[in-house]
Tab-separated table of C-alpha atoms in Angstrom:
chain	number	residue	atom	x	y	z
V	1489	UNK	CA	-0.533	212.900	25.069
V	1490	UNK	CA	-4.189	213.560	24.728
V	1491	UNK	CA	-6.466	211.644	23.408
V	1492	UNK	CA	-9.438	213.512	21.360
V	1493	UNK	CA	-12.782	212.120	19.691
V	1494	UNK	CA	-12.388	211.770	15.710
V	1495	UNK	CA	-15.366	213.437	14.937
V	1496	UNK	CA	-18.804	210.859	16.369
V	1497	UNK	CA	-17.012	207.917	15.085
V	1498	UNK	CA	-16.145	206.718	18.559
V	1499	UNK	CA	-12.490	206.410	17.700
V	1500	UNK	CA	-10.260	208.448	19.305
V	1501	UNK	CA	-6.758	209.913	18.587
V	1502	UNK	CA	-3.858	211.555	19.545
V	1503	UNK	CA	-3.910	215.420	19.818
V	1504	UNK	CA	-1.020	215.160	17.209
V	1505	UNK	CA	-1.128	213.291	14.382
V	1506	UNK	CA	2.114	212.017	11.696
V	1507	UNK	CA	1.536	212.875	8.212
V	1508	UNK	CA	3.826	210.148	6.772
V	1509	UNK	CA	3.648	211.783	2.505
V	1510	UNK	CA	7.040	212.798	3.096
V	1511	UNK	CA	8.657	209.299	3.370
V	1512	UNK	CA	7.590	208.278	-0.313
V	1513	UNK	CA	6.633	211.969	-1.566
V	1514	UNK	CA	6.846	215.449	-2.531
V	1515	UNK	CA	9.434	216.431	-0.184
V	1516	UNK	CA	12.595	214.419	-1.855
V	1517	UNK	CA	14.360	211.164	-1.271
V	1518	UNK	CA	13.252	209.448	2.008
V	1519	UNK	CA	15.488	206.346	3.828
V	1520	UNK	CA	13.061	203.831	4.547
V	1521	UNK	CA	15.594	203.268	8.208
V	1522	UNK	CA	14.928	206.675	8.829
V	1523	UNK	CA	11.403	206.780	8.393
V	1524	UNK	CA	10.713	203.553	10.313
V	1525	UNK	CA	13.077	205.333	13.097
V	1526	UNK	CA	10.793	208.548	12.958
V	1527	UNK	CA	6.919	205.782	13.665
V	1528	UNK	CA	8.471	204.553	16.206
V	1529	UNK	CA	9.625	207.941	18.009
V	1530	UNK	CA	5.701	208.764	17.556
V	1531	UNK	CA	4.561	205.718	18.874
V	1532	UNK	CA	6.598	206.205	22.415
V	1533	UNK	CA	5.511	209.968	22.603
V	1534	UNK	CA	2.098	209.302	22.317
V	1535	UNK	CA	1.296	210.215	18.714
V	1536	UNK	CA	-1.652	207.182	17.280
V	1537	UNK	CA	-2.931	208.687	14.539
V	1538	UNK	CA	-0.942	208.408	11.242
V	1539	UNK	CA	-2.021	209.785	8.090
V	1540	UNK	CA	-1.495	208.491	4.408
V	1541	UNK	CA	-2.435	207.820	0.883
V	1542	UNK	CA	-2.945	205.873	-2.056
V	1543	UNK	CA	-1.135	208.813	-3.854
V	1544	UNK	CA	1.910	208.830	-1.884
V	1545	UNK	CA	4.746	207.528	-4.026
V	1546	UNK	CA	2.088	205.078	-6.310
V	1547	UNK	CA	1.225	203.519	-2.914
V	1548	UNK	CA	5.043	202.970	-1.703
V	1549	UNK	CA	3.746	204.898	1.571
V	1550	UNK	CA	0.788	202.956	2.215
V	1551	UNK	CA	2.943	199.874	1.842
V	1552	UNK	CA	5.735	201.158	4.074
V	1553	UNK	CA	2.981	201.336	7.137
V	1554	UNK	CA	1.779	198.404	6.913
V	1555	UNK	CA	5.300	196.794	7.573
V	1556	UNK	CA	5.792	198.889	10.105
V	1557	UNK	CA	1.875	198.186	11.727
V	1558	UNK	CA	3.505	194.205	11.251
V	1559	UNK	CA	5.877	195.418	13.479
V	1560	UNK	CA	4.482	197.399	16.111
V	1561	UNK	CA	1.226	195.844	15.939
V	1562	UNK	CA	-2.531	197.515	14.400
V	1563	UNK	CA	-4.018	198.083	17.725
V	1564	UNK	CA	-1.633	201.173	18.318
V	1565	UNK	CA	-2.189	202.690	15.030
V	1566	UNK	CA	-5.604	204.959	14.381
V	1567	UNK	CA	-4.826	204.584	10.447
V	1568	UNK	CA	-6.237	207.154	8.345
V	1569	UNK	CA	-5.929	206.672	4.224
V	1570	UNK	CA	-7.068	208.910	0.908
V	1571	UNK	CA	-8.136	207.578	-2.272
V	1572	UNK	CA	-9.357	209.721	-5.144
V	1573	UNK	CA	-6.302	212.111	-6.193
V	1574	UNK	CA	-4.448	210.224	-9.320
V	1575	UNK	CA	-0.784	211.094	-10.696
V	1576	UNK	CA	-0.869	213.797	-13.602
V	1577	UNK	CA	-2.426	212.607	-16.615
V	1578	UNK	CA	-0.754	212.429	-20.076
V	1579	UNK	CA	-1.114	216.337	-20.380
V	1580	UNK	CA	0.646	216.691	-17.488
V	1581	UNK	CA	-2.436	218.173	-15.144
V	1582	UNK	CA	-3.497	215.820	-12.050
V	1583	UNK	CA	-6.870	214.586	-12.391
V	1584	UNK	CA	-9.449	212.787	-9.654
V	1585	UNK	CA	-11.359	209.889	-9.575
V	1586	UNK	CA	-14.620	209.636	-7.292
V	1587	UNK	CA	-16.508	206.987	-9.477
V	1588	UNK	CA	-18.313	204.138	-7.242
V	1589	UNK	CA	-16.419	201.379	-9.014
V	1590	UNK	CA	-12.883	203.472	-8.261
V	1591	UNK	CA	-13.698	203.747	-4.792
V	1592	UNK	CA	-14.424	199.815	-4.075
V	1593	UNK	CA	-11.014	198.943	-6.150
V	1594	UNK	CA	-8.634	201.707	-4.243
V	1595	UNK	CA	-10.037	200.421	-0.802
V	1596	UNK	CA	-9.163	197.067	-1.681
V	1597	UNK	CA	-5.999	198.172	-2.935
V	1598	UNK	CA	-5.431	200.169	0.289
V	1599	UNK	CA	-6.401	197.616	2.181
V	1600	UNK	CA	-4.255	195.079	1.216
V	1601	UNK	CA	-0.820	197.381	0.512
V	1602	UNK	CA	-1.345	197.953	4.425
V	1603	UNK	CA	-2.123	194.528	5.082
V	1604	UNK	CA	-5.028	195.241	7.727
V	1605	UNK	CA	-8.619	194.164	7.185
V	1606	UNK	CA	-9.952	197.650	8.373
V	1607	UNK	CA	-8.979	201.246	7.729
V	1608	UNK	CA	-9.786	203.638	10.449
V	1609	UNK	CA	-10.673	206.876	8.786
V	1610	UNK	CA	-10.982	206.712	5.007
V	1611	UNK	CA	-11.436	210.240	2.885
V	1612	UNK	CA	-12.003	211.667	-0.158
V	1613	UNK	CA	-8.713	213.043	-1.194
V	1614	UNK	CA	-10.019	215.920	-3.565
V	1615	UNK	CA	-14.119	215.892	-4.964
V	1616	UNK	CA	-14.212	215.551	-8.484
V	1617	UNK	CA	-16.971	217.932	-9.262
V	1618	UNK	CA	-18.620	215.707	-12.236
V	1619	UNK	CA	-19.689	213.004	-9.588
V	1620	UNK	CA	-22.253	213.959	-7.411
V	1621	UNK	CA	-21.295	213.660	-3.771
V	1622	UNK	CA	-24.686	210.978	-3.075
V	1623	UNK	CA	-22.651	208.821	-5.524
V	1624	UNK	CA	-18.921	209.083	-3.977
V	1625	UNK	CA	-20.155	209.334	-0.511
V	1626	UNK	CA	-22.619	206.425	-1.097
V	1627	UNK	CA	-19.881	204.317	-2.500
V	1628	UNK	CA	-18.152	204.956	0.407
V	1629	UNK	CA	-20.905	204.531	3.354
V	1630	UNK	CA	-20.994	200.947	1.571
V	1631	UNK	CA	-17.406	200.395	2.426
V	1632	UNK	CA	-18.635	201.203	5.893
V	1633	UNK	CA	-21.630	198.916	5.918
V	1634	UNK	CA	-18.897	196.219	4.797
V	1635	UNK	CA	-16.406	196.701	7.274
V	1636	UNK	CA	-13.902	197.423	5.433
V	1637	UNK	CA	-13.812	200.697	6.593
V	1638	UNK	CA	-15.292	202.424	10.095
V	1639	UNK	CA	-15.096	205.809	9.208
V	1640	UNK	CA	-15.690	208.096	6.607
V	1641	UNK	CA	-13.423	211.191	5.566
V	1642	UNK	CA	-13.152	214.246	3.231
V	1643	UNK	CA	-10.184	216.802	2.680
V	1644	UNK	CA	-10.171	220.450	0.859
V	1645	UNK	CA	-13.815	220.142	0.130
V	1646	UNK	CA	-16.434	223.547	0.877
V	1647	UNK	CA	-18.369	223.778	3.540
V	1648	UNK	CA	-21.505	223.651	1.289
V	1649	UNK	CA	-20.437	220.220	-0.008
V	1650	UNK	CA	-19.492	219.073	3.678
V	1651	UNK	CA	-23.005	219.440	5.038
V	1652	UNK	CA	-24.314	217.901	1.431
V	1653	UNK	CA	-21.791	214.689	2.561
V	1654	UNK	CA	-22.831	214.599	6.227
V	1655	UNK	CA	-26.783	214.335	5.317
V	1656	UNK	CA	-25.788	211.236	3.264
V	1657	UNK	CA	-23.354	209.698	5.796
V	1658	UNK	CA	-21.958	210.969	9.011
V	1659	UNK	CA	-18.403	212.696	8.198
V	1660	UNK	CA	-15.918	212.112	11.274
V	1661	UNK	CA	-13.181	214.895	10.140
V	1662	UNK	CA	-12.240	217.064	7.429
V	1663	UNK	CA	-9.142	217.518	6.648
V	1664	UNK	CA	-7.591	220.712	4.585
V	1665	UNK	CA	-4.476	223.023	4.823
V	1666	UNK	CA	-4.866	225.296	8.099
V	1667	UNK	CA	-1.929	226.938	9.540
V	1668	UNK	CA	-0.613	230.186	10.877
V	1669	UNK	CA	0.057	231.527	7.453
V	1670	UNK	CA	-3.000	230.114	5.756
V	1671	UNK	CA	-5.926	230.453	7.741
V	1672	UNK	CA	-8.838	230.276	5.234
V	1673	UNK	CA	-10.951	227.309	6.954
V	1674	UNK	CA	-11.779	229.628	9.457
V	1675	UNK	CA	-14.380	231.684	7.295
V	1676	UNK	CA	-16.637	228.897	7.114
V	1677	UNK	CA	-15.224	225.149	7.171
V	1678	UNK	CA	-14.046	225.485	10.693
V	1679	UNK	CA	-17.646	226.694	12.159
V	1680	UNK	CA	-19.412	224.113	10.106
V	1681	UNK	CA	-17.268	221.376	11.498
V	1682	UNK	CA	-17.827	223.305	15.416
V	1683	UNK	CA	-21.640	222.812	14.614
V	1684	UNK	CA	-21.928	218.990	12.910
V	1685	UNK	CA	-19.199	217.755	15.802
V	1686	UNK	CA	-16.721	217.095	12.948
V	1687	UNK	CA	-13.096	216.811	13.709
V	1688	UNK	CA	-11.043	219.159	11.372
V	1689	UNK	CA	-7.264	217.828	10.817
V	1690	UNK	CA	-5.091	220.452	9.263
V	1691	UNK	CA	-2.389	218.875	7.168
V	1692	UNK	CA	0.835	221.447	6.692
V	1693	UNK	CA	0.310	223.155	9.872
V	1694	UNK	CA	3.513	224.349	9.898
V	1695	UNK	CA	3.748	225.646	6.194
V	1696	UNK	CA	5.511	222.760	4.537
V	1697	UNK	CA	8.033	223.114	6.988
V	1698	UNK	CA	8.097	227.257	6.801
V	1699	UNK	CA	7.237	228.113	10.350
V	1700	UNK	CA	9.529	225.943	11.590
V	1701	UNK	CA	12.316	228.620	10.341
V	1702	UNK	CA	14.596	226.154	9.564
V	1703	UNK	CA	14.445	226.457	5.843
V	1704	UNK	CA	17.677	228.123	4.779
V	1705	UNK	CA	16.725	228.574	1.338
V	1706	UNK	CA	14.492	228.575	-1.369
V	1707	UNK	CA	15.756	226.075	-4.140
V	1708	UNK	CA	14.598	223.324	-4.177
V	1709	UNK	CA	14.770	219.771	-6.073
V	1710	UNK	CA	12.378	219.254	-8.758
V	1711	UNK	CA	10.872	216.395	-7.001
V	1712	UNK	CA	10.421	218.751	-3.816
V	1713	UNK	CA	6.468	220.380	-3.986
V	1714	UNK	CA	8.054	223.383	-2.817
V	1715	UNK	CA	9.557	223.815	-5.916
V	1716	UNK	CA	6.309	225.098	-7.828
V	1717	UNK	CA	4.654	226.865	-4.872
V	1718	UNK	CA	4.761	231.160	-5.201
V	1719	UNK	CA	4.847	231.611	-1.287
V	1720	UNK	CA	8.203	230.093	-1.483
V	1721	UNK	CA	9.747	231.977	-4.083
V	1722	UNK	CA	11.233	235.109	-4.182
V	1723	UNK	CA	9.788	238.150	-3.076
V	1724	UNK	CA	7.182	236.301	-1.272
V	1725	UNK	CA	9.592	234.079	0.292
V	1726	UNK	CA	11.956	237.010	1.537
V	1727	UNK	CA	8.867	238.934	2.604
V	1728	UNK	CA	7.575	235.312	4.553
V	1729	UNK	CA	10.550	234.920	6.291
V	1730	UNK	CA	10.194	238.025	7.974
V	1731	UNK	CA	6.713	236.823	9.252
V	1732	UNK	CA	9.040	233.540	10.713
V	1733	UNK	CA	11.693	235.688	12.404
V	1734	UNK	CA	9.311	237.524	14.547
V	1735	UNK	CA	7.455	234.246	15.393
V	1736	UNK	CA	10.791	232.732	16.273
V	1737	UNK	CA	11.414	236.367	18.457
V	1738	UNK	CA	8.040	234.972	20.101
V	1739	UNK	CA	8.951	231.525	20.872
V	1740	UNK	CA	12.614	232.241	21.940
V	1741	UNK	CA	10.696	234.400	24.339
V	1742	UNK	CA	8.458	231.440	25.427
V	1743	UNK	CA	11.500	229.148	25.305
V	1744	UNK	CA	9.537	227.452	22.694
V	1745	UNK	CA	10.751	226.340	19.431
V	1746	UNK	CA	8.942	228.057	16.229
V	1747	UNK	CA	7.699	225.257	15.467
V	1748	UNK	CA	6.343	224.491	18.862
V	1749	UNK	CA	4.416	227.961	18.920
V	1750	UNK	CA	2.943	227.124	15.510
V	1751	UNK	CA	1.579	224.030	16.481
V	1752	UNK	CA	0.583	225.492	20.177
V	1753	UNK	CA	-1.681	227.959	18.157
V	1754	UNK	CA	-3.676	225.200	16.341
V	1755	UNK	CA	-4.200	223.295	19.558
V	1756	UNK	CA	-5.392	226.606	20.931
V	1757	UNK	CA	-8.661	226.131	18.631
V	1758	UNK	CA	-9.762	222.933	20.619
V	1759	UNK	CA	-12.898	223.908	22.398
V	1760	UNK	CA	-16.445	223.389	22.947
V	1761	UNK	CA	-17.501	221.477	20.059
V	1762	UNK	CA	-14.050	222.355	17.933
V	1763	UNK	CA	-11.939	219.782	17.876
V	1764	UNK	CA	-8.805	219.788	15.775
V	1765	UNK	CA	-6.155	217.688	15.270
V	1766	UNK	CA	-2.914	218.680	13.802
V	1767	UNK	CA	-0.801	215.844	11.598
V	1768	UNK	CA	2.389	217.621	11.206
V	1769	UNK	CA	4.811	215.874	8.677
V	1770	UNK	CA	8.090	214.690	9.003
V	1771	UNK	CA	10.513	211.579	8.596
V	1772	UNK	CA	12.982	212.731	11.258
V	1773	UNK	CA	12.962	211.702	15.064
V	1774	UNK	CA	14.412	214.984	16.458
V	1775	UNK	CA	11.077	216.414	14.678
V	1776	UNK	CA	8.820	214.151	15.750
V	1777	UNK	CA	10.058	214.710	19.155
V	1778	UNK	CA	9.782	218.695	19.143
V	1779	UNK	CA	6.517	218.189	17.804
V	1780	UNK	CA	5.279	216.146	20.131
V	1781	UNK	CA	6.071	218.510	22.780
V	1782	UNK	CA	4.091	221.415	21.363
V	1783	UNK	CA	0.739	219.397	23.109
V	1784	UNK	CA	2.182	220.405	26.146
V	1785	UNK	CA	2.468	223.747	25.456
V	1786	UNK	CA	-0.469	226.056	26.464
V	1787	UNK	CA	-0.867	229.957	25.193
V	1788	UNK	CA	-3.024	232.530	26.798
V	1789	UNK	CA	-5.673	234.259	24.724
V	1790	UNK	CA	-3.133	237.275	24.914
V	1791	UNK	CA	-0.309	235.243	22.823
V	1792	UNK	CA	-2.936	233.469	20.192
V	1793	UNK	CA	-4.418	237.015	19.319
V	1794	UNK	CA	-0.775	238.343	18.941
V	1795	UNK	CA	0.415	235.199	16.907
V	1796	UNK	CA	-2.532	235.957	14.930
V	1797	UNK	CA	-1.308	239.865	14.334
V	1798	UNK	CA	1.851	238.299	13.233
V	1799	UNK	CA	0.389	236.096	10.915
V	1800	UNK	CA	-2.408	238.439	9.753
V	1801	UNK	CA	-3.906	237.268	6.296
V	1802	UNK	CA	-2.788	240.713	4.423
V	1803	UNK	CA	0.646	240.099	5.670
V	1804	UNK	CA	1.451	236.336	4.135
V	1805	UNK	CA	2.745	237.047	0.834
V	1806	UNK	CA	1.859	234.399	-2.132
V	1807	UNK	CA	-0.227	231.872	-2.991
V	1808	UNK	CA	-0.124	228.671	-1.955
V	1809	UNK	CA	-0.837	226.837	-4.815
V	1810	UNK	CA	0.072	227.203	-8.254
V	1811	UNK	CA	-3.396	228.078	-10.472
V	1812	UNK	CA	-3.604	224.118	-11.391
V	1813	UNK	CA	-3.795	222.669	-8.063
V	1814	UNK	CA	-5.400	225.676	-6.382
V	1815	UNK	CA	-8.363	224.604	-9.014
V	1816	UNK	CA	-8.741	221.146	-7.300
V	1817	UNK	CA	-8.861	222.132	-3.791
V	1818	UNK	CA	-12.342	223.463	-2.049
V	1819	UNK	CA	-15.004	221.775	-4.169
């Protein structure tokens, strides 16, 4: 698999990233067998670049990857961690923490649940608006200056507080939702990223498992995200899976999977100075697997524009976040 710059850091990843939330978090009961099964499958299909945080399960993922790093060893592992998003709060709303002196304790905590001395890519998991970003980001250029960390990170932040954060420290990547049915970042985040040669890593980028049209319905378990998310309920849902069955009429055609396509279309946006890296999540080998293939997958300017038609922003029905977490994304 390719290897592409993160951002001017001088690291460099795969062209396919794991997001690893789903084997402590929001997507149901996880076999700790099964997930260790699923690193390994992305370790011997080229895939470096693993993506987790302090959030995930109360720090249960970050702890799972670093016994698995024991066991496959840290120099294959570009490891990229979050600190900053806390569990809901007594009233039952999440809340953020970007203080200095919360910053310095999660790293160490991060640090030693993954038992390494240095983490890779380290980001601001959501901006808490009441600490100004020379604060946060200073806390965390210190990190940097310390070696405890060697690169710096934000995720669903503006693109007015992204050029704020890369005049105090250089920013390697950004990382936000960006997918065929939620394509947002490209209105400003994405050309902002193009112009300061920052690497933008869409997490979901196949809709919380949506494009991949092997959802077969709409219920889910109350400790499933899905479960409180309008573009998977009801009429949107019905009206979205119409969107999936003419992308999966497109990849059948391509003798693609769905999946496959979706991911072929983000790839599609590396070039020039864009450079994006897709972490696709999933605790299953036969997933990891048909993701990985998807780098190897190239579509003509003629099948992006028409993927894009599919997927036009009018047509995807819902939001995708309920009003309380769609308040704490894009500070």
């Amino acid at each position: 698999m390719d290897r592409l710059p993160l951002g001017q850091s001088g690291l460099s990843v795969s062209a396919l990233g794991l997001g690893c939330v789903g084997m402590s978090h929001a997507y149901g009961t996880a076999d700790e067998a099964q997930s260790f099964a699923a690193m390994r499958a992305a370790i011997e299909h080229g895939i470096n670049f693993f993506d987790t945080a302090d959030l995930y399960g109360a720090g249960h993922n970050e702890a799972l990857i670093g016994r698995f790093i024991r066991e496959i060893g840290r120099d294959k592992l570009v490891i990229a961690t979050k600190f900053g998003s806390l569990p809901p709060d007594a009233s039952g709303l999440p809340s953020v923490n970007n203080s200095p002196e919360h910053i310095r304790a999660a790293c160490d905590a991060s640090l030693k649940r993954l038992g390494i001395d240095t983490i890779d890519l380290y980001y601001m998991h959501r901006r808490d608006p009441a600490v100004p970003l020379a604060e946060s980001v200073g806390a965390m250029a210190r990190l940097v200056e310390a070696g405890k960390v060697r690169a710096l990170g934000l995720s669903e932040i503006s693109a007015a507080s992204l050029r704020t954060a890369q005049a105090i420290h250089p920013i390697a990547a950004l990382q936000s939702e960006y997918s065929l049915w939620f394509r947002d970042p490209e209105d400003d985040v994405l050309p902002t990223c193009a112009e300061l040669g920052i690497t933008f890593v869409p997490f979901s980028p196949l809709g919380r498992a949506f494009l991949t049209g092997t959802l077969a319905a709409t219920s889910f378990a109350s400790d499933d995200i899905r479960s409180t998310l309008p573009r998977f309920q009801g009429d949107a849902a019905a009206r979205n899976r119409g969107l999936v069955d003419r992308l999966r009429g497109f990849a059948e055609q391509r003798g693609i999977t769905p999946a496959q396509a979706a991911l072929a279309w983000l790839l599609s946006k590396n070039r020039g100075r864009q450079t994006v890296v897709p972490i696709p999540g999933t605790k299953q080998v036969k997933y990891v697997i048909e993701n990985a293939a998807a780098s190897a997958v190239a579509l003509t300017a003629e099948e992006v524009a028409h993927l894009e038609t599919i997927f036009a922003r009018e047509a995807v029905a819902g939001a995708r976040y309920s009003e309380i977490e769609a308040a704490r994304a894009g500070n």
